[in-house]
Amino acid sequence: MTIHDSSLRIDAERLWRSLDELGSVGAYFDEDAGLHGVRRLALTDADIAGRELVTGWMRAAGLAVTTDRVGNIYARRAGADNAAAPVMVGSHIDSVATAGRFDGCLGVLGGLEVVRTLNDHGITTEHPIEVAIFTEEEGARFGTDMLGSAVAAGRIDLDAARARTDSAGVTVGSELDRHGLAGAVEVPIRSPHAYLECHIEQGPILSTGDTRIGVVQGVQAITWLELRITGRAAHAGATPQRLRRNAGLAAALITVRLDEMVESGEYGLLLATVGRQVNYPNLINIVPEKSLLTVDLRNPDGAAMARAEADLATCIAEVEKATGVTITSRVTAKTPPVAFPDSMRDLVEKHASNLGMSCERLTSGAGHDAGEIAALCPSGMIFVPGLYDGISHNPREYSTPEACADGIDVLLHAVLELAGSGNE
Ligand code: GLV
Ligand code: MN
Ligand code: MN
């Protein structure tokens, strides 16, 4: 079979079985959802078990598996020209604490399915193909997202990445060393020829419009902050209002103000989330002495994002004054809006159309490794719809076997065009 055969399709059942099997690694029963979810926080034993399962499949498919200094995995299928830069596909298999089985896994297992399909049909490409698994894409454990791909792309320095800690003070470096994951591949990595990532949309746009493929224009800006508020612990019954310096109240005021900023429409399509808030000493009859809160800001417009950040700083100063607390603010993640090149958008759109799939252009709400690798080479993304308004970071996350197969069929044909013919 030649690589331009448009009848070529992946094995949808094999892809689904792989998603299912990886989804059982780190599975937990979620009482609220009444179903099993996935918990594979980066570099935990569950994440390592997932990596071992997938790298076993990669080796069985004939791929040469290497690891870089920050534990990113690259599984290489040789091309006709092995001096040529590889076409890279991939994503992540680490998860948030309440995940489904698709976020990231579709991109990695879809990349593997592309390779398995090429193997089945004896197709050689000119460029090698590499399937990547990036470390700590979620940022859910070590506090900054796209950590592995940012190190691979040179945005985050390796030493800074290794020094990052989780909430228990465990460092990335010690976890990499504990699992023997600090590999030989130098970072930043050599630029791939191109990078493509298939992912579930994680939002409602595609499912609402019955569109089969999302052609991703780019990724919106992300800013993460950690605020530490210090007030004074005091007796809940005996301390009058005027003598309180209530850190919990200050946290609540900031949370409400963020919501008002979003609702005001003055910051474009700003979204703001306080995902973590911990009071100290966290007891019923003590005015909170301290509060830690995280702020996640998203905005497709970089200038509107900058305005929101400046106004949040003003709001923090006002809350300090009004409540008598002190607040320190630390930026833990910050990426600008990323636009994928037209060539990659057109490529995805062309192959979706060739395969008879309806498609729609959209900007990604979530952060992705593709946003980082875009600094190294032409990069793009393929989205597929999820059910239930595309809910994600929730065990209810679900994409159908057909939708997953659609995305990976488009990936297959786009990769074949990028990697070029080796046996014709
Ligand atoms: C990654 O899932 C993100 O937070 O966007
Ligand atoms: Mn993801
Ligand atoms: Mn995610």
Short mmCIF file of C-alpha atoms in Angstrom, two decimals, residues 10 53 124 127 206 250 253 261 303 315 322 397 418 422:
data_model
loop_
_atom_site.label_atom_id
_atom_site.label_comp_id
_atom_site.label_asym_id
_atom_site.label_seq_id
_atom_site.Cartn_x
_atom_site.Cartn_y
_atom_site.Cartn_z
CA ILE A 10 -6.35 3.07 11.96
CA LEU A 53 2.54 -0.14 30.23
CA THR A 124 8.02 3.36 5.52
CA HIS A 127 11.32 11.13 8.16
CA LEU A 206 -17.73 20.71 19.01
CA ALA A 250 -9.58 38.17 52.40
CA LEU A 253 -13.15 38.75 48.78
CA MET A 261 -13.96 40.75 36.67
CA ALA A 303 -3.36 42.43 26.27
CA CYS A 315 -7.68 44.42 44.10
CA ALA A 322 -9.77 46.63 54.05
CA GLU A 397 -15.05 12.84 30.78
CA LEU A 418 4.52 15.52 7.00
CA GLY A 422 9.87 6.40 2.00
#
